[in-house]
XYZ file of C-alpha atoms in Angstrom:
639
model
C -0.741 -1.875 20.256
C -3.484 -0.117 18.460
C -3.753 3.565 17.411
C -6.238 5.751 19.492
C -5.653 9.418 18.281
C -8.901 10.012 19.707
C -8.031 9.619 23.525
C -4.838 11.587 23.191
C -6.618 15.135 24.461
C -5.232 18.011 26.800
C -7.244 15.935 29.379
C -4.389 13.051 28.811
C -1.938 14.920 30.203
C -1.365 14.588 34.137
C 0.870 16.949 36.016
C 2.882 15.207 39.401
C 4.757 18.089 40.612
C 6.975 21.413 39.400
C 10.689 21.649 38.014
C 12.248 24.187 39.824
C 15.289 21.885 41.699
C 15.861 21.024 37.499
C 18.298 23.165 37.740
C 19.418 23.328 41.345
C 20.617 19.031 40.724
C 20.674 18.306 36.653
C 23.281 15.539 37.294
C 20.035 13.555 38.848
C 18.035 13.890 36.032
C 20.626 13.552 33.439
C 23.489 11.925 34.776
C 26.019 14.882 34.180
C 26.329 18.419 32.901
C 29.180 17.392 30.278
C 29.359 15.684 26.909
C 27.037 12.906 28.408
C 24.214 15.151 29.800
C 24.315 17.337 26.817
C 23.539 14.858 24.519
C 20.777 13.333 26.583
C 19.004 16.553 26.276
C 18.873 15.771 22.519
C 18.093 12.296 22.698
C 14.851 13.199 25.050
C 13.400 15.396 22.579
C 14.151 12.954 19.763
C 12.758 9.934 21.801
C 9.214 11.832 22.454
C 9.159 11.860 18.722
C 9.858 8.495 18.269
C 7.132 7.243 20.805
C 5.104 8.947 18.410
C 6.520 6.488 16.109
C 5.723 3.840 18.150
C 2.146 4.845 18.400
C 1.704 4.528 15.086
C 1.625 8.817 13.781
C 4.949 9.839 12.692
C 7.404 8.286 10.812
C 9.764 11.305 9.979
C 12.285 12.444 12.503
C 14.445 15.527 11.192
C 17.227 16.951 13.586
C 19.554 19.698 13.061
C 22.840 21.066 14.916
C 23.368 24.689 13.875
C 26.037 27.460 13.798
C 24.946 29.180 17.052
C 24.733 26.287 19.238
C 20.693 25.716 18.843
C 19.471 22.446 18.232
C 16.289 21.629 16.299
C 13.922 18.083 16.342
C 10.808 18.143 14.490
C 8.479 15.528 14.011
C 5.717 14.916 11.678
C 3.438 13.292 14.936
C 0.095 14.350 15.903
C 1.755 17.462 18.042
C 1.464 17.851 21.614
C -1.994 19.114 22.988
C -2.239 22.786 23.552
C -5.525 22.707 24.818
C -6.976 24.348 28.428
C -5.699 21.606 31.175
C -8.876 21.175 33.511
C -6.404 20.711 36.584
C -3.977 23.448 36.019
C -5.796 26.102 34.251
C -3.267 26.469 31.824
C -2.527 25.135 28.239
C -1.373 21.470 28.117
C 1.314 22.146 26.421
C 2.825 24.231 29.232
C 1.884 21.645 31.432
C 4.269 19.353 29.674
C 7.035 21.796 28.746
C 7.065 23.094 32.504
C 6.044 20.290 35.145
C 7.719 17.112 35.832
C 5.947 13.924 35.213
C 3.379 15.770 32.797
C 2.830 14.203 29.547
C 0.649 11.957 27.787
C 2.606 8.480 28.971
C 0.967 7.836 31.942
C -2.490 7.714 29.701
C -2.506 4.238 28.759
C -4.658 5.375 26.025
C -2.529 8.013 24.502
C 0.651 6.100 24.195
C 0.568 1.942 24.716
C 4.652 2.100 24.996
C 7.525 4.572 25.353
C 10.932 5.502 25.694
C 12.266 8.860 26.952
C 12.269 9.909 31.063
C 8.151 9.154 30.725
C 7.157 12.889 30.975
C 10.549 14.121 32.738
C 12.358 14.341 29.654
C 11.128 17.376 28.091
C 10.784 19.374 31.034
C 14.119 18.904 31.997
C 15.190 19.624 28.283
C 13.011 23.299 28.745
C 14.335 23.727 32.669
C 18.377 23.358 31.275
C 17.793 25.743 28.129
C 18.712 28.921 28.008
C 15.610 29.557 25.289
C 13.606 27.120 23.833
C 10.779 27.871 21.401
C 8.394 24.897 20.853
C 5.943 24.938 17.887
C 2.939 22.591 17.243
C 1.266 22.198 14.244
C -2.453 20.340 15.132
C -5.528 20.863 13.601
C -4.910 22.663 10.608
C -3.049 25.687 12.831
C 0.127 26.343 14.101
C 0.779 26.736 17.672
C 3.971 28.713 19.131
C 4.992 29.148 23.071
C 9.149 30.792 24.043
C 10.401 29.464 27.247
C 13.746 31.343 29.306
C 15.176 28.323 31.590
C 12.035 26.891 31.536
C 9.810 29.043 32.540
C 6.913 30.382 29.987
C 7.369 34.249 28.064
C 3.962 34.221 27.021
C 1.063 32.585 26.964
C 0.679 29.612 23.517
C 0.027 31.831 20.682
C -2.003 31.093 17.032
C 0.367 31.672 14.307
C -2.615 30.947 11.601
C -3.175 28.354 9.240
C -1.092 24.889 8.214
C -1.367 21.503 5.882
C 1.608 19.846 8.553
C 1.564 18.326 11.976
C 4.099 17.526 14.247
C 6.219 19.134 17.111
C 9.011 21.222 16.426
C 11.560 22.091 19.330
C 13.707 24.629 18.899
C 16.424 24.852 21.830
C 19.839 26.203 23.178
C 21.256 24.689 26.268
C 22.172 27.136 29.038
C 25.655 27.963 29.376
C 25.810 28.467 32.653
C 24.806 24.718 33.832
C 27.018 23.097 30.843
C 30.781 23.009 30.702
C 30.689 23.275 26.987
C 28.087 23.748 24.162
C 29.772 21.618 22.170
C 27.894 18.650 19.545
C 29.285 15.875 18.287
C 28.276 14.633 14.715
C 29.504 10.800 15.720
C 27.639 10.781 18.912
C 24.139 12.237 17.433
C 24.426 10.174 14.145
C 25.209 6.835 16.213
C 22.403 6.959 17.737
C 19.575 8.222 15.246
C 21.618 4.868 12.821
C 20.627 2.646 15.958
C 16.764 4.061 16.151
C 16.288 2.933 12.610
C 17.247 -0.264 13.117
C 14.977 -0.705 16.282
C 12.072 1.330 14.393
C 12.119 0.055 10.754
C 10.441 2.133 8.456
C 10.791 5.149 10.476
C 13.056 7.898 8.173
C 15.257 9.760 10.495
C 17.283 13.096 9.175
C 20.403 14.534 10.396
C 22.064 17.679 9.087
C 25.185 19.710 10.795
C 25.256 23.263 9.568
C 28.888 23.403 10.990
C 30.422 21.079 8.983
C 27.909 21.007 6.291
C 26.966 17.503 6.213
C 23.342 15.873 5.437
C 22.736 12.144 6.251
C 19.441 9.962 6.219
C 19.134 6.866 8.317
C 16.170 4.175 7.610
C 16.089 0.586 7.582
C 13.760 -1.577 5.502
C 14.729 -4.973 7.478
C 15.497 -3.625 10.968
C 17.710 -5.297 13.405
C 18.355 -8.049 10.999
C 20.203 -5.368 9.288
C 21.822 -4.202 12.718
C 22.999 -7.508 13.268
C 24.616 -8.060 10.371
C 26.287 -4.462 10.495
C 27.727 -5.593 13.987
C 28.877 -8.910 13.041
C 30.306 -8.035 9.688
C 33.580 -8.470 10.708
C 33.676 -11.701 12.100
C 33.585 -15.128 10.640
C 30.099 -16.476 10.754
C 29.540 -20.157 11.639
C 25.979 -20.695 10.360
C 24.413 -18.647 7.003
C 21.466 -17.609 8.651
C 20.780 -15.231 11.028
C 17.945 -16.470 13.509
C 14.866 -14.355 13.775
C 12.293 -14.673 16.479
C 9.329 -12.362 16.741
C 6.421 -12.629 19.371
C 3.887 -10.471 21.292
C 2.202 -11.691 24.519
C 0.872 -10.461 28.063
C 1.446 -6.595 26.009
C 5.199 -7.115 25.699
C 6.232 -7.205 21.751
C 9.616 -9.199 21.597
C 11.955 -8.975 18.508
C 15.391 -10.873 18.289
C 17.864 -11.297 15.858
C 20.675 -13.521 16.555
C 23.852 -15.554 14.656
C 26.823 -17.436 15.735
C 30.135 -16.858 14.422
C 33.814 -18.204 14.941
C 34.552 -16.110 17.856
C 34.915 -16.369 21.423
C 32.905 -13.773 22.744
C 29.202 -13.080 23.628
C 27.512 -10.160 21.882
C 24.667 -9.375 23.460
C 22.692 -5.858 22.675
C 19.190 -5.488 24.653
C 16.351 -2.709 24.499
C 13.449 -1.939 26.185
C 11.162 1.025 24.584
C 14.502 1.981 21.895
C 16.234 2.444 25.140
C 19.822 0.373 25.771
C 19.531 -1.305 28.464
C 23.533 -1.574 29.406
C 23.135 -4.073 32.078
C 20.401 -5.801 30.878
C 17.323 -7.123 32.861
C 14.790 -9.655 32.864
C 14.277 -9.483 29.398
C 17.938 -10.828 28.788
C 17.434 -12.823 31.686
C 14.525 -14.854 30.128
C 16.630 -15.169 26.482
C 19.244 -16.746 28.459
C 17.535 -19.177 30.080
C 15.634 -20.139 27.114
C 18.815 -20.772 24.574
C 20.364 -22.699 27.552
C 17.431 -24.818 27.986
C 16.528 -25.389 24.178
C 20.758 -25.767 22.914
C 21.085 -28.421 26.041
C 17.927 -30.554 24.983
C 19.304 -30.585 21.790
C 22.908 -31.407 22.467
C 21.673 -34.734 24.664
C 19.627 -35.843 21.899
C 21.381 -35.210 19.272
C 24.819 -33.855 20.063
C 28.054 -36.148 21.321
C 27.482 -34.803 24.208
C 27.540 -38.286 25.976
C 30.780 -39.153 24.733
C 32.381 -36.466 25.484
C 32.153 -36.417 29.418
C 31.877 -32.732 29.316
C 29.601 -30.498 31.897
C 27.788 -27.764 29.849
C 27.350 -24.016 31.501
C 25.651 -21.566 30.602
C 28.214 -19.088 28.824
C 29.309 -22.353 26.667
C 25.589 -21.796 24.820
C 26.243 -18.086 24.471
C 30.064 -18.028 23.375
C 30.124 -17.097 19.818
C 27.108 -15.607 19.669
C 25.794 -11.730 18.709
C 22.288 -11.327 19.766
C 20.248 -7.989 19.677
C 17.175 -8.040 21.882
C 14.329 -5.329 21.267
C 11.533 -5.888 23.362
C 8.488 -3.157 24.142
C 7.097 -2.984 26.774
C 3.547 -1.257 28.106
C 4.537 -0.037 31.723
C 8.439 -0.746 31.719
C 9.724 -1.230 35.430
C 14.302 0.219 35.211
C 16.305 -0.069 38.118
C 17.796 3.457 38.500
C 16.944 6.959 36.888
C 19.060 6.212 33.788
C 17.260 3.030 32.644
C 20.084 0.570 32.266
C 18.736 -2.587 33.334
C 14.913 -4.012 33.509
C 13.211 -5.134 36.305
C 9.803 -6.788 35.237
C 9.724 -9.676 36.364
C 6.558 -10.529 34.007
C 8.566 -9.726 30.832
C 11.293 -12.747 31.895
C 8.724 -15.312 31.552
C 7.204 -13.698 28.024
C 10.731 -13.597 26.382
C 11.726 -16.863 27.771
C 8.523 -18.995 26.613
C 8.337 -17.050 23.051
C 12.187 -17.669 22.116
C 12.220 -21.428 23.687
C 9.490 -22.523 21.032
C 10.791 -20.223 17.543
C 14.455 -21.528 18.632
C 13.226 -24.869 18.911
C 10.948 -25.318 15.502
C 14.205 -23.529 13.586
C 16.813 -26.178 15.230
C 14.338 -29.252 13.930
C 14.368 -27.246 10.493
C 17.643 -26.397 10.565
C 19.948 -29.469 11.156
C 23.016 -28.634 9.936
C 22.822 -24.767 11.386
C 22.331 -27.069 14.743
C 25.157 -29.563 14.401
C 27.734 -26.583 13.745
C 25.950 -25.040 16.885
C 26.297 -27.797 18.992
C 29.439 -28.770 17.879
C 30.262 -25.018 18.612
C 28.725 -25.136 22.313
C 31.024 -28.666 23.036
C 34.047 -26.508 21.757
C 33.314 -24.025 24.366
C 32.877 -26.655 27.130
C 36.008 -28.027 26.549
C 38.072 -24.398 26.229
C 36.540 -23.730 29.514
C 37.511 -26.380 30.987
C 40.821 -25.778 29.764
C 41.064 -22.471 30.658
C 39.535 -23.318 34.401
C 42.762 -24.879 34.923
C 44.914 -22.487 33.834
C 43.079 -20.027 35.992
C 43.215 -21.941 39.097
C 47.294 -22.615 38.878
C 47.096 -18.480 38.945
C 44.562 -18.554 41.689
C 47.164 -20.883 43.407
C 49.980 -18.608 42.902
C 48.724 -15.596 43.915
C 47.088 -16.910 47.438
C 50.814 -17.097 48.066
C 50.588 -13.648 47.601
C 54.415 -12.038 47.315
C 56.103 -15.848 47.405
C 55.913 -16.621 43.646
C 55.595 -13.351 42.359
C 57.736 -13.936 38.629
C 61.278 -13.460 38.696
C 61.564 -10.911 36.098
C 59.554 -8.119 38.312
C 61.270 -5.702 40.184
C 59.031 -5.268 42.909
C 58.579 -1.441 45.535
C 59.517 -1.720 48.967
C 55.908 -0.193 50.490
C 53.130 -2.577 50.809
C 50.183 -0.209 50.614
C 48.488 -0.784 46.919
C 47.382 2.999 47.183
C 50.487 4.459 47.022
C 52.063 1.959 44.374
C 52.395 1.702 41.486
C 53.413 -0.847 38.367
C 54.862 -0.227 34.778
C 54.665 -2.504 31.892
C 57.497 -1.987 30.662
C 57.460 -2.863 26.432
C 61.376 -4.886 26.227
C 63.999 -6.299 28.722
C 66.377 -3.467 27.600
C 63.739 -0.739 28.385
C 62.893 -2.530 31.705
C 66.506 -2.319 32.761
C 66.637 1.333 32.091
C 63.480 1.556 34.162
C 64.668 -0.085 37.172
C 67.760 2.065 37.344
C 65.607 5.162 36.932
C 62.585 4.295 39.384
C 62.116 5.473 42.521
C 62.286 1.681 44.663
C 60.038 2.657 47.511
C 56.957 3.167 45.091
C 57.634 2.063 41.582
C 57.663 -1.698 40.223
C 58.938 -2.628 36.749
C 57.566 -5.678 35.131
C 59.387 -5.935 31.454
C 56.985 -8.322 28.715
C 59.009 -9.979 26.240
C 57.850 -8.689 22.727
C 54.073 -8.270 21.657
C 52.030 -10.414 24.138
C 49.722 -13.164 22.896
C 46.885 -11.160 21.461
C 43.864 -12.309 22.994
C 40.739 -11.409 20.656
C 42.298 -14.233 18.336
C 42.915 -16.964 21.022
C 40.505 -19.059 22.853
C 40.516 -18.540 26.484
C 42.814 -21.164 27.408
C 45.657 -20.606 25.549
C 45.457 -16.892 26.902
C 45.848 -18.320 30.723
C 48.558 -20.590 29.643
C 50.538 -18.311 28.013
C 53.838 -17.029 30.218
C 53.522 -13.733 29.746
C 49.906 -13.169 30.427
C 50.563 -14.974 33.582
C 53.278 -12.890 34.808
C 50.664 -9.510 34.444
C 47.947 -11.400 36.078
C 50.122 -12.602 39.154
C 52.278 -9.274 39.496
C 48.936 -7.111 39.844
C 47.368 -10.056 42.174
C 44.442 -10.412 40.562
C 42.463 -14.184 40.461
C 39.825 -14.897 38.633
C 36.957 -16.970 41.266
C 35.084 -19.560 39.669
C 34.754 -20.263 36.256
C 34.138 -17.215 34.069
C 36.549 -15.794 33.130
C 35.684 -11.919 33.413
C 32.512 -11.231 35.576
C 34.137 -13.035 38.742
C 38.050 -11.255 38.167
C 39.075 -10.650 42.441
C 40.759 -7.471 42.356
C 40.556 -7.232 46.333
C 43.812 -8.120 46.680
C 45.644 -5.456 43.656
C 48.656 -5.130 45.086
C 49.005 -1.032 42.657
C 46.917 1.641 42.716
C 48.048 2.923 39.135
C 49.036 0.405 36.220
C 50.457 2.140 33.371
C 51.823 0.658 30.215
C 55.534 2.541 28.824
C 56.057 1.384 25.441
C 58.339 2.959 23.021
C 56.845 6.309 21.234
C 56.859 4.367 17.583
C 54.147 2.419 15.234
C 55.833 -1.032 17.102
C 55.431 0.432 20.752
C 51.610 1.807 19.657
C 50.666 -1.546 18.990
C 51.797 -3.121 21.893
C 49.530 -0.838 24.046
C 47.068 -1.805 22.272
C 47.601 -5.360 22.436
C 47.724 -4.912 26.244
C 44.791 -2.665 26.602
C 42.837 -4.972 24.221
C 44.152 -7.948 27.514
C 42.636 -5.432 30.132
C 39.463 -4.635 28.231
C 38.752 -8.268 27.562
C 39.604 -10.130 30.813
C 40.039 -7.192 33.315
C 37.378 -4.612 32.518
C 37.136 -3.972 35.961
C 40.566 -2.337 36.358
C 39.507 0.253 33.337
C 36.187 0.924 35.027
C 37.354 1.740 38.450
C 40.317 4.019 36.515
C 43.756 1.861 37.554
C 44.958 2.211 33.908
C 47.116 4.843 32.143
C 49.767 4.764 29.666
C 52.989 6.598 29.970
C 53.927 9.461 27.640
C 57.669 9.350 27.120
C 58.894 12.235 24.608
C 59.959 11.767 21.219
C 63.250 14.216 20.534
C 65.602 15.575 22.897
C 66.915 18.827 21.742
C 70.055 20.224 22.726
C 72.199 23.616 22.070
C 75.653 23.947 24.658
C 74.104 23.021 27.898
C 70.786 23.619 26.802
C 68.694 21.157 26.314
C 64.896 20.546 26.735
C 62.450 17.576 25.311
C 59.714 17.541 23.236
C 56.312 15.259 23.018
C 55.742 15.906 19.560
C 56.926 17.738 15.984
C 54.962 20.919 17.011
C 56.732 21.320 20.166
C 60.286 20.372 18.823
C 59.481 23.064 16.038
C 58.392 25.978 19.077
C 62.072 24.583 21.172
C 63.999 24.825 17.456
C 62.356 28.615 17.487
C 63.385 29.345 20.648
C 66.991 27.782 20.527
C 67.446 30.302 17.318
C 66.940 27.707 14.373
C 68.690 24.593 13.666
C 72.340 25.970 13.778
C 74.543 24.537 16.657
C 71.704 22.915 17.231
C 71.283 18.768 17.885
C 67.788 17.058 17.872
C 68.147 13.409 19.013
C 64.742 11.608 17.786
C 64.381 8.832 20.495
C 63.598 5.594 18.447
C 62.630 3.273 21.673
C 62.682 3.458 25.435
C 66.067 1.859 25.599
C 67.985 4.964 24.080
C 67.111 6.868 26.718
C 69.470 6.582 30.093
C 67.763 5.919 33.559
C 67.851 9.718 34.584
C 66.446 10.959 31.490
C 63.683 7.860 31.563
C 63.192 9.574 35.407
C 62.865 12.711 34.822
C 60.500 12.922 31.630
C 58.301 9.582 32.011
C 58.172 8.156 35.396
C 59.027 11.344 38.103
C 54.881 11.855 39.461
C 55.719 15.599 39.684
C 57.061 16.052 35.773
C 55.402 13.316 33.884
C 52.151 12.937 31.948
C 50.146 10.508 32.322
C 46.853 9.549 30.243
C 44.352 7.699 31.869
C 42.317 5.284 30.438
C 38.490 4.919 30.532
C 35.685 3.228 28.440
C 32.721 5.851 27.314
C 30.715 3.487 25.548
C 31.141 -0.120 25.899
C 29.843 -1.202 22.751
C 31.993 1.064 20.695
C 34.945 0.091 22.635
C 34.056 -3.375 21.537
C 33.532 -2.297 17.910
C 36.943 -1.289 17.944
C 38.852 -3.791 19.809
C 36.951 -6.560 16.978
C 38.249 -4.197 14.044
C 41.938 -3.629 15.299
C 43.014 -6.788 16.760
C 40.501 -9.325 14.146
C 41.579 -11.441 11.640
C 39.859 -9.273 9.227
C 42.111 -6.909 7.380
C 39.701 -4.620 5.353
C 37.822 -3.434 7.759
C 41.096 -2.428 9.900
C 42.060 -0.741 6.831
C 38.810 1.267 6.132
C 39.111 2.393 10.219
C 42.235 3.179 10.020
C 41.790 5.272 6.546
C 39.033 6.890 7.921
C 41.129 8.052 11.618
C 44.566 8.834 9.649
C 43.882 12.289 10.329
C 44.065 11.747 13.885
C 47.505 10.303 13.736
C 50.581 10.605 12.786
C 53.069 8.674 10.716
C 56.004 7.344 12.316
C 59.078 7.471 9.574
């Protein structure tokens, strides 16, 4: 992937068509006009300046958030052309601010790979910006053009003489297509930490005039370093972490992978610095590869024969945290957004590169093997296990309402959309709950305790345990064939809504979470398609005479306590569980659909939902401390 600063000229840059519906449909270009959307917008600008990176001219990325809502990304790259575009008549760098599909990308000889909307990206930044101002610093003078919802002020004007080079854009997005103008630091600083790991070397800079804060990301190792930042909290089975590096065919291919104590597969894949969510042929060809190599291997060296075991694919991958960064010259996505890869060529190139590295470091390597191995026979047998388990639910719930478990109290209508299930946190609670449902809508299934907390366990034990079951064959949910999340039959749900009522303490808090962590490892499905919500029962009830009215938290009680004159005559009853509560009160604050609150549950980013789940419900107890240090402020203690 050679530098050619030579061929990137105004002449590069080829112009498909104009901008205008931009604005008419952003949701198509961006995927939304919220949080989501808005931060896109950023991460455009600041992937154009890292596929300036990638070309081999810039490796210093500075972005600001300031006071008034503009956001700044300057780069020290070779600046975008402002020269007379033969076709259009008009500077190059209009044609790339204002027309979609203009930019130096589609030059083979200007750029060799890239991230970003490949020449959408910027013009859809300029089309959904109220002003943007775009300077370019190239050829020892300074270049300035103002844009009003993308459209051009005034012609590119000479502001004189400079030493730099680079692109600076200078934006604010427009008001009237966003719901709110609104940056976060966490979201903006997650993602220029990930770009330094995928483009070592490369210094990125993030300040936030609001909250004063400065903070540098760069990475000398790369995703070495990622890895080991993702898998610091688990238990690692071998000491070191796998490396395989490769070009061929144009696609450069870089891998970093370890296996650890776990039970789950890790796997994060790029094309271009771009996530690729659902993956692709790239992870496609990895897969195949470790499955191939780890099952020579484990018939040649492993028990394997002895221990009358069929190996699958996911037994190889269980364990196992693998980041895939692979770039690509003309990358082929499936969808606007670029989630998943569709080059079929780039399969074959990842496949043969990691089959021989992973092979000549297994023959080097033969106790990192045998733990493998002995790792991948583990997971054979848990499956096996767990298949079992699985198909006794599978059993039960084709039965449908026969064998549904004894301790639910089931509705009398049979339509799924209009019913509804609560988890109910206690026997005690459930009992109040059945009194205070309404029968022809509401079920009440009770769970004994904290359920079995599943990111500890190995799959098996989780479909074995009592409890578990009872959730599983009360929502009528099966799992198909033998993996345990990617085939989960929710065709035959038998609620619409599933919401979890524990009590409003430290105790109940954790037992949503134990649940939630049982949904978002073995029924993702039922979070994605928005089933899930956890009830909101109140903390205090406050009465003066007949008076009396509830309250959700301190701040509220405090407002009633106002209201009811101060604390004289006064009583404030702070509800320490479900169970203290009778059935009409349960009713009429928690469970009535016109009075109650309900919050719904739903996954923004996968990977940080994972992050979390691993640091709350691990074995490791520092880093659950640092999180929860660092999030006190968001919570409140429960005395």
């Amino acid at each position: 992937m050679s530098k050619n600063t030579s061929n990137y000229t105004a002449d590069s840059i080829q112009s498909l068509e104009g901008i205008e519906h931009i604005r008419m449909r952003p949701s198509m270009y961006i995927g939304d006009v919220g949080m989501k959307g808005l931060h896109h917008l950023v991460n455009e600008v600041i992937d154009n300046s890292v596929d300036e990176s990638l070309a081999g001219f810039c490796n210093k990325i500075w972005v600001t958030i300031h006071n008034n809502g503009f956001i700044t990304i300057v780069d020290n790259g070779r600046g975008i052309p402002v020269g007379i575009h033969k076709k259009e008549g008009i500077s190059a760098l209009e044609v790339v601010m204002t027309k979609i599909g203009a930019g130096g990308k589609f030059d083979k000889n200007s750029y060799k790979v890239s991230g970003g909307l490949h020449g959408v990206g910027i013009s859809c930044v300029n089309a959904l910006s109220k002003k943007l101002i775009v300077t370019i610093y190239r050829n020892g003078e300074i270049y300035q053009q103002e844009y009003f919802k993308g459209k051009s002020i005034n012609n590119v004007k000479c502001l004189g003489k400079t030493n730099m080079r680079g692109t600076k854009i200078h934006y604010i997005a427009d008001n009237s297509i966003f719901s709110s103008i609104s940056y976060s630091y966490e979201i903006l600083s997650s993602r220029l930490r990930e770009l330094s790991f995928l483009n070592k070397g490369l210094h990125l800079f993030l300040q936030d005039e609001r909250i004063h804060k400065k903070e540098v990301f760069y990475s000398k190792n790369g995703i070495k370093e990622f890895l080991f930042l993702l898998d610091k909290n688990e238990e690692v089975l071998t000491k070191n972490i796998i490396s395989i590096t490769g070009e061929k065919e144009n696609t450069v291919l870089e891998i970093s992978m370890q296996y650890n104590t776990s039970f789950k597969e890790k796997i994060y894949s790029y094309v271009n610095n771009i996530n690729t969510q659902e993956g692709g042929t790239h992870i496609s060809g990895f897969r195949r590869a470790l499955t191939r190599t780890l099952k020579k291997y484990a018939e040649e060296y492993g028990p394997l024969s002895k221990e009358k075991v069929d190996l699958t694919g996911e037994d190889f991958r269980e364990g196992l945290t693998a980041i895939i960064s692979v770039k690509v010259m003309e990358p082929q996505f499936e969808g606007q957004t670029k989630t998943k890869l569709s080059n079929q060529e780039v399969g074959g190139v990842v496949e043969k590169i990691v089959g021989e590295i992973l092979s000549t470091y297994l023959e080097e390597h033969p106790i990192d093997r045998k733990k493998i191995i002995d790792k991948v026979i583990l997971s054979a047998k848990a499956r096996k296990a767990a298949k079992k388990a699985r198909e006794f639910i599978q059993k039960k719930n084709t039965l449908y309402n026969s064998v549904l478990p004894g301790k639910l109290a089931d509705c009398s209508l049979n339509d799924p959309e209009t019913c509804e299930i609560y988890l109910v946190e206690g026997d005690s609670a459930g009992g109040t709950a059945k009194q205070g449902r309404d029968r022809n809508f509401q079920a009440i299934l009770p769970l004994r305790g904290k359920i079995l907390n599943v990111e500890k366990s190995i799959s098996y034990k989780i479909f074995e345990n009592e409890e578990i079951r009872n959730i599983f064959t009360s929502l009528g949910v099966t799992f198909s064939n033998e993996k345990n999340q990617k085939d989960l039959n929710i065709e035959r749900l038998r609620y619409n809504k599933i919401i979890i009522m524990t009590d409003a303490d430290i105790d109940g808090s954790h037992i949503s979470t134990l649940i939630l962590t049982l949904f978002f490892r073995y029924l993702k499905p039922l979070i994605e398609k928005g089933h899930i919500y956890i009830a909101t029962p109140p903390l205090y009830l406050i009465r003066k005479g007949k008076n009396f009215q509830y309250a959700w938290n301190d701040k509220e009680r405090e407002t009633i306590l106002h209201k009811f004159g101060g604390r004289k005559h006064v009583n404030v009853q702070r509800y320490k569980g479900l169970g203290e509560m009778n059935a009409d009160q349960l009713w009429e604050t928690t469970m009535n659909p016109e009075k109650r609150t309900l919050r719904k549950i739903h996954i923004e980013d996968h990977s940080d939902a994972d992050k979390i789940f691993s640091i709350l419900m691990g074995d490791e107890v520092p880093p659950r401390r640092n999180f929860i240090e660092k999030n006190a402020i968001y919570a409140k203690l429960d005395v």
